[in-house]
Amino acid sequence: MKILFSIIICFLAGAGAGIGTGFAGMSAAAIIGPMLTTFLGVPAYQAIGVGLASDVLASSISAWTYHKNKNLDVKNSLPLLISVLVMTVVGSFVASLLPERAMSNTTQFAMIFIGLRFLLKPVTTTKEQMEQMEAKERFRKAVLGGTMVGFICGFVGAGGGMMLLFVLTSFLGYAMHMAVGTSVFIMAFTAFTGSVSHVVIGGMPDQFLLVSCIIFTLIWARIAAKLANKASAVTLNRIVGVVMIVTSVVILLANYVFPQWTIG
């Protein structure tokens, strides 16, 4: 019975993570980490590792899909990518020094806030408008934003993709589709770095949960990315907002209103 329950949770976590990755450029760990911790009682640090590992293939396949639709900016995202990678390792190391903890509820409230932002004020920037920012200003904002995003991703294993999407749209002026495509491209590298760091520092997580989450997340990320590239910018904004809000509300309800849902 426990195995069946574990499979169901992995499927739901993978579906939510895959949809979040493909549609919203979110880190799969933002969903898988708290799901495994909340419902299966997996230690937070190991749950983060599973989430980050699941994110590698899911983000890669999503990035490839966005690239084929010309919604990926590799050249201008390199400063952001490098700063994110460096700070992911730093954040992961700092997290390993702290006592065992549940996923930060601050992240869930931040996801609700940013989700409402995409719902109420959709990003309608065009590719032509995003190219008007000066190179020096883009570089400075990319490094600053990448430092913040990388530490968040490594430290809590969640919120990296969410914050990255916010940085790309609000600070760097990216069009919505381009922002999501670039976000999942960067998150593929970030997730790989973070997952390796977590394994080296905290040991190998449960292999059954690891494989299950990777497979389910990959399948749903592929489906979501294909659909997202066919959607309008306004529709994509709404989907991003709903995914962020629903995910956060479910996790908060499980933690505070219906703790009996968990078996941890």
mmCIF file of C-alpha atoms in Angstrom:
data_model
loop_
_atom_site.group_PDB
_atom_site.id
_atom_site.type_symbol
_atom_site.label_atom_id
_atom_site.label_comp_id
_atom_site.label_asym_id
_atom_site.label_seq_id
_atom_site.Cartn_x
_atom_site.Cartn_y
_atom_site.Cartn_z
ATOM 1 C CA MET A 1 0.000 0.000 0.000
ATOM 2 C CA LYS A 2 2.824 2.365 0.836
ATOM 3 C CA ILE A 3 4.491 1.631 -2.519
ATOM 4 C CA LEU A 4 1.260 2.411 -4.387
ATOM 5 C CA PHE A 5 0.871 5.645 -2.428
ATOM 6 C CA SER A 6 4.480 6.530 -3.243
ATOM 7 C CA ILE A 7 3.863 5.951 -6.961
ATOM 8 C CA ILE A 8 0.750 8.138 -6.870
ATOM 9 C CA ILE A 9 2.637 10.946 -5.133
ATOM 10 C CA CYS A 10 5.534 10.652 -7.602
ATOM 11 C CA PHE A 11 3.077 10.757 -10.515
ATOM 12 C CA LEU A 12 1.309 13.844 -9.155
ATOM 13 C CA ALA A 13 4.615 15.504 -8.279
ATOM 14 C CA GLY A 14 6.037 14.662 -11.711
ATOM 15 C CA ALA A 15 2.918 15.911 -13.472
ATOM 16 C CA GLY A 16 2.924 19.162 -11.539
ATOM 17 C CA ALA A 17 6.667 19.600 -11.986
ATOM 18 C CA GLY A 18 6.572 18.757 -15.697
ATOM 19 C CA ILE A 19 3.691 21.126 -16.369
ATOM 20 C CA GLY A 20 5.382 23.828 -14.310
ATOM 21 C CA THR A 21 8.658 23.332 -16.176
ATOM 22 C CA GLY A 22 7.210 23.164 -19.675
ATOM 23 C CA PHE A 23 4.697 25.973 -19.285
ATOM 24 C CA ALA A 24 6.284 28.256 -16.693
ATOM 25 C CA GLY A 25 10.018 27.531 -16.746
ATOM 26 C CA MET A 26 9.800 26.590 -13.076
ATOM 27 C CA SER A 27 12.284 24.355 -11.336
ATOM 28 C CA ALA A 28 10.844 20.858 -10.921
ATOM 29 C CA ALA A 29 12.312 20.881 -7.414
ATOM 30 C CA ALA A 30 9.879 23.654 -6.474
ATOM 31 C CA ILE A 31 7.113 21.050 -6.659
ATOM 32 C CA ILE A 32 8.790 17.681 -6.187
ATOM 33 C CA GLY A 33 10.810 18.715 -3.124
ATOM 34 C CA PRO A 34 7.894 19.829 -0.941
ATOM 35 C CA MET A 35 5.624 17.065 -2.292
ATOM 36 C CA LEU A 36 8.030 14.295 -1.243
ATOM 37 C CA THR A 37 8.721 15.951 2.091
ATOM 38 C CA THR A 38 5.071 16.706 2.861
ATOM 39 C CA PHE A 39 3.403 13.477 1.704
ATOM 40 C CA LEU A 40 6.144 10.830 1.995
ATOM 41 C CA GLY A 41 8.227 12.172 4.849
ATOM 42 C CA VAL A 42 11.417 12.233 2.754
ATOM 43 C CA PRO A 43 14.178 14.267 4.439
ATOM 44 C CA ALA A 44 14.161 17.749 2.930
ATOM 45 C CA TYR A 45 17.740 17.672 1.662
ATOM 46 C CA GLN A 46 17.194 14.341 -0.143
ATOM 47 C CA ALA A 47 13.832 15.490 -1.525
ATOM 48 C CA ILE A 48 15.542 18.550 -2.972
ATOM 49 C CA GLY A 49 18.131 16.283 -4.611
ATOM 50 C CA VAL A 50 15.385 14.176 -6.243
ATOM 51 C CA GLY A 51 13.662 17.313 -7.469
ATOM 52 C CA LEU A 52 16.830 18.773 -8.952
ATOM 53 C CA ALA A 53 17.731 15.469 -10.648
ATOM 54 C CA SER A 54 14.232 15.287 -12.165
ATOM 55 C CA ASP A 55 14.682 18.823 -13.393
ATOM 56 C CA VAL A 56 17.735 18.023 -15.536
ATOM 57 C CA LEU A 57 16.027 16.028 -18.310
ATOM 58 C CA ALA A 58 12.711 17.865 -17.985
ATOM 59 C CA SER A 59 14.352 21.273 -18.458
ATOM 60 C CA SER A 60 16.571 19.958 -21.252
ATOM 61 C CA ILE A 61 13.683 18.582 -23.305
ATOM 62 C CA SER A 62 11.668 21.752 -22.652
ATOM 63 C CA ALA A 63 14.593 23.969 -23.705
ATOM 64 C CA TRP A 64 15.024 21.984 -26.918
ATOM 65 C CA THR A 65 11.327 22.414 -27.710
ATOM 66 C CA TYR A 66 11.515 26.178 -27.139
ATOM 67 C CA HIS A 67 14.717 26.332 -29.223
ATOM 68 C CA LYS A 68 12.982 24.680 -32.182
ATOM 69 C CA ASN A 69 10.320 27.384 -31.950
ATOM 70 C CA LYS A 70 12.989 30.148 -31.809
ATOM 71 C CA ASN A 71 12.130 31.059 -28.221
ATOM 72 C CA LEU A 72 15.559 30.569 -26.623
ATOM 73 C CA ASP A 73 18.274 33.216 -26.117
ATOM 74 C CA VAL A 74 21.556 31.393 -25.484
ATOM 75 C CA LYS A 75 24.067 34.159 -26.209
ATOM 76 C CA ASN A 76 22.696 36.873 -23.927
ATOM 77 C CA SER A 77 21.860 34.424 -21.128
ATOM 78 C CA LEU A 78 25.451 33.206 -20.566
ATOM 79 C CA PRO A 79 26.349 35.774 -17.818
ATOM 80 C CA LEU A 80 23.114 34.847 -16.051
ATOM 81 C CA LEU A 81 23.843 31.144 -16.462
ATOM 82 C CA ILE A 82 27.399 31.329 -15.069
ATOM 83 C CA SER A 83 26.428 33.373 -12.010
ATOM 84 C CA VAL A 84 23.505 31.041 -11.302
ATOM 85 C CA LEU A 85 25.741 27.949 -11.483
ATOM 86 C CA VAL A 86 28.361 29.347 -9.107
ATOM 87 C CA MET A 87 25.838 30.446 -6.513
ATOM 88 C CA THR A 88 23.894 27.164 -6.750
ATOM 89 C CA VAL A 89 26.924 25.318 -5.400
ATOM 90 C CA VAL A 90 27.358 27.923 -2.657
ATOM 91 C CA GLY A 91 23.695 27.702 -1.689
ATOM 92 C CA SER A 92 23.748 23.898 -1.629
ATOM 93 C CA PHE A 93 26.759 23.888 0.686
ATOM 94 C CA VAL A 94 25.221 26.424 3.053
ATOM 95 C CA ALA A 95 21.986 24.380 3.174
ATOM 96 C CA SER A 96 23.915 21.259 4.215
ATOM 97 C CA LEU A 97 25.194 23.045 7.323
ATOM 98 C CA LEU A 98 21.721 23.801 8.656
ATOM 99 C CA PRO A 99 19.489 21.510 10.773
ATOM 100 C CA GLU A 100 16.850 19.359 9.022
ATOM 101 C CA ARG A 101 13.940 21.498 7.980
ATOM 102 C CA ALA A 102 10.789 21.492 5.857
ATOM 103 C CA MET A 103 10.710 23.469 2.639
ATOM 104 C CA SER A 104 10.540 27.164 3.292
ATOM 105 C CA ASN A 105 6.971 28.413 3.372
ATOM 106 C CA THR A 106 8.325 31.787 2.332
ATOM 107 C CA THR A 107 8.918 30.275 -1.101
ATOM 108 C CA GLN A 108 5.283 29.199 -1.378
ATOM 109 C CA PHE A 109 3.994 32.675 -0.533
ATOM 110 C CA ALA A 110 6.454 34.192 -3.013
ATOM 111 C CA MET A 111 5.137 31.853 -5.719
ATOM 112 C CA ILE A 112 1.563 32.971 -4.997
ATOM 113 C CA PHE A 113 2.592 36.631 -5.199
ATOM 114 C CA ILE A 114 4.463 36.216 -8.492
ATOM 115 C CA GLY A 115 1.682 34.012 -9.863
ATOM 116 C CA LEU A 116 -0.824 36.798 -9.203
ATOM 117 C CA ARG A 117 1.521 39.196 -10.949
ATOM 118 C CA PHE A 118 1.415 37.150 -14.169
ATOM 119 C CA LEU A 119 -2.373 36.818 -13.913
ATOM 120 C CA LEU A 120 -3.136 40.468 -13.224
ATOM 121 C CA LYS A 121 -0.347 42.077 -15.254
ATOM 122 C CA PRO A 122 0.637 39.794 -18.145
ATOM 123 C CA VAL A 123 4.045 40.214 -19.792
ATOM 124 C CA THR A 124 3.388 41.494 -23.323
ATOM 125 C CA THR A 125 6.935 42.521 -24.255
ATOM 126 C CA THR A 126 7.901 41.679 -27.852
ATOM 127 C CA LYS A 127 11.257 40.315 -29.049
ATOM 128 C CA GLU A 128 11.961 43.652 -30.745
ATOM 129 C CA GLN A 129 11.409 45.557 -27.492
ATOM 130 C CA MET A 130 13.640 43.241 -25.453
ATOM 131 C CA GLU A 131 16.545 43.862 -27.815
ATOM 132 C CA GLN A 132 16.560 47.590 -27.029
ATOM 133 C CA MET A 133 18.343 47.209 -23.650
ATOM 134 C CA GLU A 134 22.023 48.225 -23.686
ATOM 135 C CA ALA A 135 24.588 45.407 -23.465
ATOM 136 C CA LYS A 136 26.303 46.747 -20.298
ATOM 137 C CA GLU A 137 23.010 47.182 -18.473
ATOM 138 C CA ARG A 138 21.879 43.701 -19.521
ATOM 139 C CA PHE A 139 25.161 42.189 -18.283
ATOM 140 C CA ARG A 140 24.998 43.952 -14.906
ATOM 141 C CA LYS A 141 21.404 42.955 -14.275
ATOM 142 C CA ALA A 142 22.071 39.387 -15.438
ATOM 143 C CA VAL A 143 24.934 38.868 -12.977
ATOM 144 C CA LEU A 144 23.018 40.404 -10.079
ATOM 145 C CA GLY A 145 19.881 38.413 -10.848
ATOM 146 C CA GLY A 146 21.837 35.198 -11.407
ATOM 147 C CA THR A 147 23.584 35.530 -8.048
ATOM 148 C CA MET A 148 20.248 35.790 -6.264
ATOM 149 C CA VAL A 149 18.550 33.006 -8.234
ATOM 150 C CA GLY A 150 21.467 30.581 -7.936
ATOM 151 C CA PHE A 151 21.682 30.868 -4.170
ATOM 152 C CA ILE A 152 17.930 30.345 -3.796
ATOM 153 C CA CYS A 153 18.017 27.268 -6.014
ATOM 154 C CA GLY A 154 20.948 25.685 -4.208
ATOM 155 C CA PHE A 155 19.777 26.616 -0.722
ATOM 156 C CA VAL A 156 16.146 25.507 -0.801
ATOM 157 C CA GLY A 157 16.062 23.578 -4.081
ATOM 158 C CA ALA A 158 12.960 25.529 -5.013
ATOM 159 C CA GLY A 159 12.070 28.912 -6.373
ATOM 160 C CA GLY A 160 15.041 29.050 -8.760
ATOM 161 C CA GLY A 161 12.969 28.772 -11.936
ATOM 162 C CA MET A 162 10.259 31.008 -10.500
ATOM 163 C CA MET A 163 12.739 33.749 -9.617
ATOM 164 C CA LEU A 164 14.621 33.273 -12.881
ATOM 165 C CA LEU A 165 11.440 33.844 -14.862
ATOM 166 C CA PHE A 166 10.749 36.951 -12.771
ATOM 167 C CA VAL A 167 14.273 38.283 -13.413
ATOM 168 C CA LEU A 168 14.059 37.614 -17.151
ATOM 169 C CA THR A 169 10.692 39.325 -17.584
ATOM 170 C CA SER A 170 10.905 42.158 -15.036
ATOM 171 C CA PHE A 171 14.619 43.054 -14.980
ATOM 172 C CA LEU A 172 15.869 41.985 -18.413
ATOM 173 C CA GLY A 173 12.712 42.769 -20.373
ATOM 174 C CA TYR A 174 12.285 39.395 -22.062
ATOM 175 C CA ALA A 175 9.173 38.471 -24.026
ATOM 176 C CA MET A 176 7.174 35.763 -22.212
ATOM 177 C CA HIS A 177 7.898 32.819 -24.514
ATOM 178 C CA MET A 178 11.578 33.779 -24.769
ATOM 179 C CA ALA A 179 11.763 34.121 -20.977
ATOM 180 C CA VAL A 180 10.320 30.660 -20.350
ATOM 181 C CA GLY A 181 12.568 29.059 -22.983
ATOM 182 C CA THR A 182 15.688 30.746 -21.612
ATOM 183 C CA SER A 183 14.642 29.906 -18.056
ATOM 184 C CA VAL A 184 14.409 26.152 -18.707
ATOM 185 C CA PHE A 185 17.715 26.272 -20.614
ATOM 186 C CA ILE A 186 19.495 27.756 -17.606
ATOM 187 C CA MET A 187 17.627 25.519 -15.144
ATOM 188 C CA ALA A 188 18.896 22.397 -16.932
ATOM 189 C CA PHE A 189 22.485 23.350 -16.037
ATOM 190 C CA THR A 190 21.518 24.657 -12.618
ATOM 191 C CA ALA A 191 19.617 21.490 -11.768
ATOM 192 C CA PHE A 192 22.527 19.285 -12.834
ATOM 193 C CA THR A 193 24.976 21.272 -10.712
ATOM 194 C CA GLY A 194 22.601 21.323 -7.755
ATOM 195 C CA SER A 195 21.734 17.619 -7.937
ATOM 196 C CA VAL A 196 25.395 16.572 -8.108
ATOM 197 C CA SER A 197 26.185 18.839 -5.152
ATOM 198 C CA HIS A 198 23.345 17.320 -3.143
ATOM 199 C CA VAL A 199 24.470 13.746 -3.875
ATOM 200 C CA VAL A 200 28.099 14.497 -3.028
ATOM 201 C CA ILE A 201 27.192 16.317 0.182
ATOM 202 C CA GLY A 202 24.099 14.421 1.338
ATOM 203 C CA GLY A 203 24.384 11.002 -0.319
ATOM 204 C CA MET A 204 22.245 9.185 -2.915
ATOM 205 C CA PRO A 205 18.472 9.642 -2.402
ATOM 206 C CA ASP A 206 15.920 6.810 -2.604
ATOM 207 C CA GLN A 207 16.426 5.344 -6.082
ATOM 208 C CA PHE A 208 12.801 4.249 -6.568
ATOM 209 C CA LEU A 209 11.523 7.763 -5.891
ATOM 210 C CA LEU A 210 14.327 9.229 -7.985
ATOM 211 C CA VAL A 211 13.602 7.152 -11.111
ATOM 212 C CA SER A 212 9.828 7.521 -10.770
ATOM 213 C CA CYS A 213 9.971 11.300 -10.465
ATOM 214 C CA ILE A 214 12.418 11.645 -13.357
ATOM 215 C CA ILE A 215 10.215 9.621 -15.728
ATOM 216 C CA PHE A 216 6.917 11.289 -14.836
ATOM 217 C CA THR A 217 8.436 14.784 -14.910
ATOM 218 C CA LEU A 218 10.075 14.208 -18.298
ATOM 219 C CA ILE A 219 6.842 13.003 -19.919
ATOM 220 C CA TRP A 220 4.747 15.911 -18.679
ATOM 221 C CA ALA A 221 7.438 18.528 -19.414
ATOM 222 C CA ARG A 222 7.559 17.424 -23.054
ATOM 223 C CA ILE A 223 3.780 17.664 -23.392
ATOM 224 C CA ALA A 224 3.586 21.055 -21.654
ATOM 225 C CA ALA A 225 6.438 22.629 -23.646
ATOM 226 C CA LYS A 226 4.836 21.680 -26.980
ATOM 227 C CA LEU A 227 1.508 23.175 -25.933
ATOM 228 C CA ALA A 228 3.111 26.309 -24.458
ATOM 229 C CA ASN A 229 4.829 27.251 -27.712
ATOM 230 C CA LYS A 230 1.461 27.208 -29.473
ATOM 231 C CA ALA A 231 -0.216 29.426 -26.879
ATOM 232 C CA SER A 232 -0.445 33.230 -27.026
ATOM 233 C CA ALA A 233 1.622 35.353 -24.635
ATOM 234 C CA VAL A 234 -1.448 36.304 -22.574
ATOM 235 C CA THR A 235 -2.572 32.681 -22.309
ATOM 236 C CA LEU A 236 0.927 31.607 -21.275
ATOM 237 C CA ASN A 237 0.962 34.306 -18.575
ATOM 238 C CA ARG A 238 -2.303 32.988 -17.189
ATOM 239 C CA ILE A 239 -1.127 29.379 -17.210
ATOM 240 C CA VAL A 240 2.107 30.358 -15.453
ATOM 241 C CA GLY A 241 0.165 32.252 -12.798
ATOM 242 C CA VAL A 242 -2.310 29.435 -12.179
ATOM 243 C CA VAL A 243 0.425 26.768 -11.963
ATOM 244 C CA MET A 244 2.362 28.787 -9.386
ATOM 245 C CA ILE A 245 -0.674 29.630 -7.243
ATOM 246 C CA VAL A 246 -2.291 26.176 -7.259
ATOM 247 C CA THR A 247 0.977 24.421 -6.421
ATOM 248 C CA SER A 248 1.698 26.716 -3.486
ATOM 249 C CA VAL A 249 -1.844 26.565 -2.095
ATOM 250 C CA VAL A 250 -1.891 22.741 -2.176
ATOM 251 C CA ILE A 251 1.424 22.522 -0.324
ATOM 252 C CA LEU A 252 0.363 25.076 2.290
ATOM 253 C CA LEU A 253 -2.966 23.278 2.827
ATOM 254 C CA ALA A 254 -1.181 19.957 3.288
ATOM 255 C CA ASN A 255 1.174 21.471 5.845
ATOM 256 C CA TYR A 256 -1.329 23.424 7.937
ATOM 257 C CA VAL A 257 -4.923 22.442 7.198
ATOM 258 C CA PHE A 258 -4.765 18.741 6.317
ATOM 259 C CA PRO A 259 -1.600 17.325 7.941
ATOM 260 C CA GLN A 260 -3.261 13.897 7.930
ATOM 261 C CA TRP A 261 -2.579 13.748 4.203
ATOM 262 C CA THR A 262 1.075 13.109 4.945
ATOM 263 C CA ILE A 263 2.684 9.868 6.053
ATOM 264 C CA GLY A 264 5.956 11.406 7.128
#
